Coordinates of C-alpha atoms in Angstrom, one line a residue:
M84 CA -57.1 103.3 9.3
L85 CA -58.1 104.7 5.9
K86 CA -55.6 107.6 6.4
K87 CA -52.8 105.2 7.1
I88 CA -53.5 103.2 4.0
V89 CA -53.6 106.3 1.8
S90 CA -50.4 107.4 3.3
L91 CA -48.7 104.1 2.6
V92 CA -49.9 104.1 -1.0
L93 CA -48.5 107.6 -1.5
V94 CA -45.1 106.6 -0.1
L95 CA -44.9 103.6 -2.4
L96 CA -45.9 105.7 -5.4
F97 CA -43.3 108.3 -4.4
V98 CA -40.5 105.6 -4.1
N99 CA -41.4 104.3 -7.5
V100 CA -41.3 107.8 -9.1
I101 CA -38.0 109.0 -7.7
C102 CA -36.0 105.8 -8.4
F103 CA -33.8 108.1 -10.6
A104 CA -33.5 111.7 -9.7
K105 CA -32.6 112.6 -13.3
V106 CA -35.7 110.9 -14.7
K107 CA -37.8 113.3 -16.8
N108 CA -41.2 113.0 -18.3
Y109 CA -41.6 113.3 -22.1
K110 CA -45.2 113.6 -23.4
A111 CA -46.7 112.9 -26.8
E112 CA -50.2 113.0 -28.2
A113 CA -51.8 112.2 -31.5
T114 CA -55.1 111.2 -33.2
E115 CA -55.4 108.6 -35.9
D116 CA -58.3 107.4 -38.0
I117 CA -59.3 103.7 -37.9
P118 CA -59.9 102.6 -41.5
S119 CA -62.5 99.9 -42.2
N120 CA -59.8 97.5 -43.4
K121 CA -57.8 97.6 -40.1
A122 CA -58.7 96.4 -36.6
Q123 CA -58.8 98.9 -33.8
D124 CA -56.1 97.1 -31.8
E125 CA -53.8 97.2 -34.7
V126 CA -54.1 101.0 -35.1
V127 CA -53.8 101.6 -31.4
S128 CA -50.6 99.4 -31.2
S129 CA -49.0 101.3 -34.1
L130 CA -49.9 104.7 -32.7
L131 CA -48.5 103.7 -29.3
Q132 CA -45.2 102.7 -30.9
S133 CA -45.0 105.9 -32.9
L134 CA -45.8 108.1 -29.8
T135 CA -43.3 106.3 -27.7
K136 CA -40.5 106.9 -30.2
Q137 CA -41.6 110.5 -30.5
A138 CA -41.5 111.0 -26.7
I139 CA -38.1 109.4 -26.4
E140 CA -36.6 111.6 -29.1
Q141 CA -37.8 114.7 -27.2
S142 CA -34.8 114.0 -24.9
G143 CA -32.4 114.7 -27.7
I144 CA -31.9 111.0 -28.6
K145 CA -32.1 110.3 -32.3
L146 CA -33.0 106.6 -32.5
S147 CA -32.1 106.3 -36.2
D148 CA -28.5 106.9 -35.3
Y149 CA -28.4 103.5 -33.5
D150 CA -30.0 101.3 -36.2
L151 CA -31.9 99.2 -33.6
S152 CA -33.6 96.0 -34.5
D153 CA -37.2 95.5 -33.3
S154 CA -36.0 93.2 -30.5
E155 CA -33.3 95.6 -29.5
Y156 CA -35.7 98.6 -29.5
N157 CA -38.3 96.7 -27.5
Q158 CA -35.7 95.6 -24.9
F159 CA -34.4 99.2 -24.7
V160 CA -37.9 100.5 -24.0
K161 CA -38.5 97.8 -21.4
D162 CA -35.2 98.3 -19.5
V163 CA -34.8 102.1 -19.6
T164 CA -38.2 103.7 -19.9
K165 CA -41.5 103.7 -18.1
V166 CA -44.4 104.2 -20.6
E167 CA -47.7 105.3 -19.3
V168 CA -50.9 105.9 -21.4
K169 CA -52.5 108.9 -19.8
N170 CA -55.6 108.9 -22.0
K171 CA -57.0 106.6 -24.8
K172 CA -60.2 107.7 -26.4
V173 CA -62.0 106.1 -29.3
F174 CA -64.7 108.2 -30.9
M175 CA -66.8 108.7 -34.1
K176 CA -65.9 111.6 -36.4
K177 CA -68.6 113.6 -38.2
D178 CA -68.1 111.6 -41.4
N179 CA -68.9 108.4 -39.3
L180 CA -65.3 107.4 -39.4
Q181 CA -63.9 105.9 -36.2
A182 CA -60.7 107.5 -34.7
V183 CA -58.5 107.1 -31.7
N184 CA -56.8 109.8 -29.6
I185 CA -53.9 108.8 -27.3
K186 CA -51.9 110.8 -24.8
L187 CA -48.7 109.2 -23.7
N188 CA -46.0 109.8 -21.0
V189 CA -42.5 108.3 -21.1
A190 CA -40.4 108.6 -17.9
M191 CA -36.7 108.2 -18.6
D192 CA -33.2 109.2 -17.6
A193 CA -31.7 110.5 -20.8
D194 CA -28.0 110.0 -19.7
I195 CA -28.6 106.3 -18.9
A196 CA -30.6 105.8 -22.1
K197 CA -27.7 107.2 -24.1
A198 CA -25.2 105.0 -22.3
Y199 CA -27.5 102.0 -22.9
L200 CA -27.8 102.8 -26.7
F201 CA -24.0 103.5 -26.8
K202 CA -23.3 100.0 -25.5
I203 CA -25.6 98.4 -28.2
K204 CA -23.9 100.4 -31.0
T205 CA -20.4 99.7 -29.7
N206 CA -21.0 95.9 -29.7
K207 CA -22.6 95.9 -33.1
D208 CA -19.9 98.0 -34.7
K209 CA -17.2 95.8 -33.1
K210 CA -18.9 92.6 -34.4
A211 CA -19.2 94.2 -37.9
K212 CA -15.4 95.0 -38.0
E213 CA -14.6 91.5 -36.7
N214 CA -16.7 90.0 -39.5
V215 CA -14.8 92.1 -42.1
V216 CA -11.5 90.7 -40.8
K217 CA -12.8 87.1 -40.8
Q218 CA -14.1 87.4 -44.4
A219 CA -10.8 88.9 -45.7
P220 CA -9.1 86.6 -48.3
V221 CA -6.6 84.1 -47.0
I222 CA -3.1 84.9 -48.0
S223 CA -0.8 82.0 -48.9
S224 CA 1.6 81.1 -46.1
S225 CA 4.5 81.2 -48.6
V226 CA 4.2 85.0 -48.8
A227 CA 5.7 87.0 -45.9
V228 CA 3.1 89.4 -44.6
A229 CA 3.5 91.9 -41.8
P230 CA 1.0 91.4 -38.9
V231 CA -2.1 93.5 -39.1
N232 CA -3.5 95.2 -36.0
T233 CA -7.2 94.4 -35.9
Q234 CA -7.8 95.9 -32.5
V235 CA -10.9 98.1 -32.5
S236 CA -10.7 101.4 -30.7
N237 CA -14.0 102.6 -29.1
S238 CA -13.0 106.1 -30.2
D239 CA -14.0 105.1 -33.7
I240 CA -17.6 104.2 -32.7
V241 CA -18.6 106.7 -30.0
P242 CA -21.9 108.4 -31.0
A243 CA -21.7 112.2 -31.0
N244 CA -24.7 112.6 -28.7
V245 CA -23.2 110.4 -26.1
S246 CA -19.6 111.4 -26.1
N247 CA -19.7 115.2 -26.2
E248 CA -17.4 115.4 -23.2
M249 CA -14.9 113.0 -24.9
Q250 CA -15.0 115.1 -28.1
D251 CA -14.3 118.2 -26.0
K252 CA -11.2 116.5 -24.8
S253 CA -9.9 115.8 -28.3
K254 CA -8.1 119.2 -28.5
A255 CA -5.9 118.1 -25.6
E256 CA -5.1 114.7 -27.2
D257 CA -1.7 115.9 -28.5
K258 CA -0.8 117.2 -25.1
V259 CA -1.8 113.8 -23.6
K260 CA 0.3 111.9 -26.0
T261 CA 3.3 114.1 -25.3
E262 CA 2.8 113.5 -21.5
I263 CA 2.6 109.8 -22.2
S264 CA 5.8 109.8 -24.1
T265 CA 7.6 111.9 -21.5
S266 CA 6.4 109.7 -18.6
T267 CA 7.5 106.6 -20.5
A268 CA 11.1 107.8 -20.6
K269 CA 11.2 108.3 -16.8
V270 CA 9.9 104.9 -15.7
E271 CA 12.2 103.2 -13.2
K272 CA 12.5 99.5 -13.6
P273 CA 12.1 97.2 -10.6
V274 CA 14.9 94.9 -9.4
L275 CA 13.7 91.5 -10.5
T276 CA 13.9 88.3 -8.7
N277 CA 14.1 84.7 -10.0
V278 CA 10.9 83.8 -11.8
N279 CA 9.3 80.5 -12.8
V280 CA 7.4 79.3 -15.8
S281 CA 4.8 76.6 -15.0
S282 CA 4.8 74.9 -18.4
A283 CA 5.4 75.8 -22.1
A284 CA 1.7 75.1 -22.9
S285 CA 0.4 77.4 -20.1
V286 CA 2.8 80.2 -21.0
T287 CA 1.8 80.1 -24.7
E288 CA -1.9 80.0 -24.0
K289 CA -2.2 82.4 -21.2
T290 CA 0.5 85.0 -21.6
Q291 CA 1.5 85.3 -25.2
P292 CA -0.2 88.2 -27.0
K293 CA -2.5 87.3 -29.9
E294 CA -0.8 89.9 -32.0
K295 CA 2.3 92.0 -31.9
I296 CA 1.3 95.5 -30.6
S297 CA 3.7 98.2 -29.7
I298 CA 3.7 99.7 -26.2
N299 CA 3.3 103.2 -27.6
K300 CA 0.1 102.3 -29.5
A301 CA -1.1 100.5 -26.3
L302 CA -0.5 103.6 -24.3
Q303 CA -2.4 105.8 -26.7
D304 CA -5.4 103.4 -27.1
A305 CA -5.5 102.9 -23.3
Q306 CA -5.7 106.6 -22.8
T307 CA -8.6 106.9 -25.3
T308 CA -10.5 104.0 -23.6
K309 CA -9.9 105.5 -20.2
Q310 CA -11.4 108.8 -21.3
E311 CA -14.5 107.0 -22.7
V312 CA -15.0 105.0 -19.5
D313 CA -14.4 108.0 -17.3
T314 CA -17.2 109.9 -19.2
L315 CA -19.6 107.0 -18.8
L316 CA -18.8 106.4 -15.1
G317 CA -19.2 110.2 -14.5
N318 CA -22.8 110.0 -15.9
F319 CA -23.7 107.0 -13.6
D320 CA -21.9 108.6 -10.6
N321 CA -23.9 111.8 -11.0
S322 CA -27.2 109.9 -11.4
L323 CA -26.5 107.8 -8.3
K324 CA -25.5 110.8 -6.2
E325 CA -28.4 113.0 -7.3
S326 CA -31.0 110.3 -7.0
E327 CA -29.9 109.3 -3.5
E328 CA -29.9 112.9 -2.3
E329 CA -33.5 113.3 -3.6
I330 CA -34.6 110.0 -1.9
V331 CA -33.0 111.0 1.4
K332 CA -34.3 114.5 1.3
S333 CA -37.9 113.4 0.6
Y334 CA -38.0 110.8 3.4
D335 CA -36.3 113.1 5.9
S336 CA -38.9 115.7 5.2
K337 CA -41.7 113.2 6.0
I338 CA -39.8 111.8 9.1
S339 CA -39.3 115.3 10.5
K340 CA -43.0 115.9 10.6
I341 CA -43.6 113.0 13.0
N342 CA -43.6 114.5 16.5
L343 CA -42.7 112.1 19.3
N344 CA -42.9 114.9 21.9
V345 CA -46.6 115.5 21.6
K346 CA -48.5 116.7 24.7
K347 CA -51.2 114.8 26.2
D348 CA -54.7 116.1 25.5
Q349 CA -56.7 116.6 28.7
W350 CA -59.6 114.7 27.2
E351 CA -57.7 111.6 26.2
T352 CA -56.8 108.7 28.5
T353 CA -53.3 107.7 29.3
K354 CA -53.8 104.6 27.2
Q355 CA -54.9 106.6 24.2
Y356 CA -52.0 109.0 24.6
N357 CA -49.5 106.1 24.8
N358 CA -51.1 104.5 21.8
R359 CA -50.7 107.7 19.9
I360 CA -47.0 108.0 20.8
E361 CA -46.4 104.4 19.9
K362 CA -48.1 104.8 16.5
N363 CA -45.9 107.8 15.7
K364 CA -42.8 105.8 16.7
Q365 CA -43.9 102.9 14.4
E366 CA -44.6 105.3 11.6
K367 CA -41.1 106.8 11.9
V368 CA -39.5 103.4 12.0
L369 CA -41.4 102.3 8.9
L370 CA -40.3 105.4 7.0
E371 CA -36.7 104.9 8.0
Q372 CA -36.9 101.3 6.7
E373 CA -38.5 102.4 3.5
K374 CA -35.8 105.1 3.0
E375 CA -33.1 102.6 3.5
K376 CA -34.7 100.2 1.0
A377 CA -35.3 102.9 -1.5
V378 CA -31.6 104.0 -1.3
S379 CA -30.5 100.4 -1.6
D380 CA -32.8 99.6 -4.6
N381 CA -31.7 102.8 -6.3
K382 CA -28.0 101.8 -6.0
V383 CA -28.7 98.3 -7.3
K384 CA -30.6 99.6 -10.3
I385 CA -27.9 102.2 -11.2
A386 CA -25.1 99.6 -10.6
Q387 CA -26.9 97.1 -12.8
M388 CA -27.1 99.6 -15.7
A389 CA -23.5 100.7 -15.2
V390 CA -22.0 97.2 -15.1
S391 CA -23.9 96.0 -18.2
T392 CA -23.0 99.2 -20.1
I393 CA -19.4 99.7 -19.3
K394 CA -18.1 96.1 -19.0
P395 CA -16.7 95.8 -22.5
Q396 CA -14.6 98.9 -22.1
I397 CA -13.5 97.7 -18.6
D398 CA -12.4 94.3 -20.1
K399 CA -10.4 96.3 -22.7
L400 CA -8.7 98.4 -20.0
K401 CA -7.8 95.3 -18.1
S402 CA -6.2 93.8 -21.2
Y403 CA -3.7 96.7 -21.4
Q404 CA -2.6 95.8 -17.9
T405 CA -2.3 92.0 -18.5
D406 CA -1.2 91.8 -22.1
K407 CA 2.4 92.1 -23.1
F408 CA 3.5 94.8 -25.6
F409 CA 6.9 95.2 -27.3
D410 CA 8.9 98.4 -27.6
E411 CA 10.6 98.9 -30.9
N412 CA 13.1 101.3 -29.3
S413 CA 14.0 99.1 -26.4
V414 CA 17.3 97.2 -26.3
K415 CA 17.3 93.4 -26.2
A416 CA 18.5 91.6 -23.1
K417 CA 21.8 89.7 -23.2
I418 CA 22.5 86.2 -22.0
I419 CA 25.3 86.2 -19.5
S420 CA 25.3 82.4 -19.1
L421 CA 23.2 79.3 -19.3
G422 CA 22.9 77.7 -15.9
A423 CA 21.9 74.4 -14.4
V424 CA 19.6 71.9 -16.1
N425 CA 16.7 70.3 -14.3
A426 CA 15.8 67.2 -16.2
D427 CA 13.0 66.3 -13.9
E428 CA 11.1 69.5 -14.2
K429 CA 12.3 70.1 -17.8
F430 CA 13.9 73.5 -17.7
F431 CA 17.3 75.1 -17.7
E432 CA 18.3 78.4 -16.2
M433 CA 19.6 81.4 -18.1
K434 CA 21.1 84.5 -16.5
I435 CA 20.4 87.7 -18.4
L436 CA 21.4 91.3 -18.4
Y437 CA 18.9 94.0 -19.4
E438 CA 20.5 97.4 -19.8
N439 CA 18.0 100.2 -20.2
E440 CA 17.3 103.1 -17.8
Q441 CA 18.5 100.8 -15.0
S442 CA 20.6 97.7 -15.5
I443 CA 18.8 94.5 -14.4
I444 CA 20.4 91.1 -13.9
S445 CA 17.8 88.3 -13.6
T446 CA 17.6 84.5 -13.8
L447 CA 15.0 83.1 -16.0
K448 CA 13.9 79.5 -16.4
Y449 CA 13.5 78.2 -20.0
D450 CA 10.9 75.4 -20.1
F451 CA 11.8 72.7 -22.7
S452 CA 9.0 70.2 -21.9
D453 CA 7.3 70.9 -25.3
I454 CA 10.4 70.4 -27.5
G455 CA 12.0 67.4 -25.9
V456 CA 15.4 66.7 -24.3
E457 CA 17.4 66.2 -27.5
K458 CA 16.4 69.5 -29.1
A459 CA 16.9 71.2 -25.7
K460 CA 20.5 69.9 -25.7
K461 CA 21.1 71.4 -29.2
I462 CA 19.8 74.9 -28.4
Y463 CA 21.6 74.8 -25.0
K464 CA 24.8 74.6 -27.0
T465 CA 24.0 77.7 -29.1
P466 CA 23.1 80.5 -26.6
N467 CA 24.1 83.1 -29.2
K468 CA 21.0 82.2 -31.2
F469 CA 18.6 83.3 -28.3
I470 CA 16.8 86.6 -28.6
I471 CA 15.4 87.9 -25.4
E472 CA 13.0 90.8 -25.8
P473 CA 11.6 92.9 -22.9
L474 CA 7.8 93.1 -22.9
F475 CA 5.7 95.8 -21.2
S476 CA 2.2 96.4 -19.8
V477 CA 0.4 99.7 -19.1
E478 CA 0.3 101.4 -15.7
E479 CA -1.0 104.6 -14.3
N480 CA 1.4 106.9 -12.4
E481 CA -0.2 107.4 -9.0
E482 CA 1.2 111.0 -8.6
T483 CA 0.6 112.4 -12.1
G484 CA -2.1 110.2 -13.4
N485 CA -0.2 109.8 -16.7
L486 CA 0.0 106.3 -18.3
Q487 CA 3.5 104.7 -18.5
K488 CA 5.0 101.4 -19.5
V489 CA 6.2 98.9 -17.0
L490 CA 8.4 95.9 -17.6
T491 CA 6.3 92.8 -16.9
A492 CA 7.8 89.9 -18.9
F493 CA 10.5 88.7 -21.3
G494 CA 9.9 87.0 -24.6
I495 CA 12.4 84.3 -25.3
K496 CA 13.1 83.1 -28.9
H497 CA 15.6 80.8 -30.4
A498 CA 16.4 80.5 -34.1
N499 CA 15.8 76.7 -34.0
V500 CA 12.5 76.8 -32.0
E501 CA 9.4 78.1 -33.7
Q502 CA 7.5 78.8 -30.4
E503 CA 8.2 82.0 -28.5
K504 CA 8.1 81.6 -24.7
I505 CA 6.8 84.4 -22.5
V506 CA 8.3 84.5 -19.0
N507 CA 6.2 86.7 -16.6
L508 CA 8.0 88.7 -13.9
S509 CA 6.7 89.3 -10.4
E510 CA 5.8 92.9 -11.0
K511 CA 2.4 93.8 -9.7
I512 CA 0.4 96.5 -11.5
K513 CA -2.3 98.5 -9.7
P514 CA -5.5 98.7 -11.6
F515 CA -6.7 101.9 -13.3
K516 CA -9.0 104.0 -11.1
E517 CA -11.8 103.4 -13.6
I518 CA -11.5 99.6 -13.0
T519 CA -11.6 100.2 -9.2
T520 CA -14.8 102.3 -9.6
F521 CA -16.4 99.7 -11.8
E522 CA -15.6 97.0 -9.3
T523 CA -17.4 99.1 -6.7
Y524 CA -20.6 99.0 -8.8
N525 CA -20.0 95.3 -9.4
S526 CA -19.8 94.6 -5.6
I527 CA -23.1 96.4 -5.1
L528 CA -24.7 93.8 -7.4
N529 CA -22.9 90.9 -5.8
N530 CA -24.0 92.0 -2.3
K531 CA -27.6 93.1 -3.2

């Protein structure tokens, strides 16, 4: 019985230790005097904090680069590290001065720690830039000012010790941009069907971009963000694969040692022999269950860290596929004719011709519920004052992996109507492979 208890304790300890295969131990030790004007607990607490930071920085992480607040640092230590005091000794020195010696061990996966800190820095830098924009002086509305792009690119804030792989790719950036430009020119446009707009309000709120951004800039920014996400996902994928292999290897080694084909000893009864076989079977089942749980827990923990770290960049990637971007080099669509008016549903039809790489004739519905019938009558009589601009989103070519623009909407303006209307087309865009990988991690959490 005692042997079985000891065995179970060792198994539990083992599962706890190998939760991450890339976890390494970083040790630190120091001795500090306890002055008469300070309490022992105060000195011990201060020394523990100092040794913890010292051990963490042995992994190559420079904590000063991230400018963490006390609460951020404490949460980082709690979420990412396992701190263990190996020895704490309080003693009297020869001069009758009290001192304390502490040996400390910090268990940590450096890659995940860097990703965690990268997320904190990214969010802080983004908020700082947003505050700068908010605090900018208000310019009088009577002065015409070109729109300013305030979009923050993660490439500006990637720490050097986290994004080495991304920096290695910087030399190929010009080549990437050339490939993007080339692939853009070769995009084939889909034949479009009639499309509907639910209401002017919903179109304005849900589909109109917050600021005018060109599709070429969107393509370049999306490529940069994809490289960042790809690097981070690679770290988590490697951690997940290596840790799972270690867990399975360790348990399989234990399971293989359990022999179910043992021979009956001549001095044991049949009942004793059967009990021995049954005990071995139960032990094997128990280890199989523990292995399955250890693998599952490991997946959940890695997934939890991956989702919380990469989500801001994933949301940004999704925006390149849902937002609408203009192309300064693209021709405008022409109105062939204005069609039937539906007074009940408050729209009239317009047939347009878009002549680019491939000519497209499509019927759009212009919703006038927000401007009223009388104004709709006036603009209906002046079709020559309509400007119809093609709008694009970002897509990944399945064969080459290059990013390319894809026509997903038309922006409709009229000289006598202030509000631009965005009419979405029925084009479906496949998500970037990074988004698909992220959703896999997300599903692990949802199904845990």
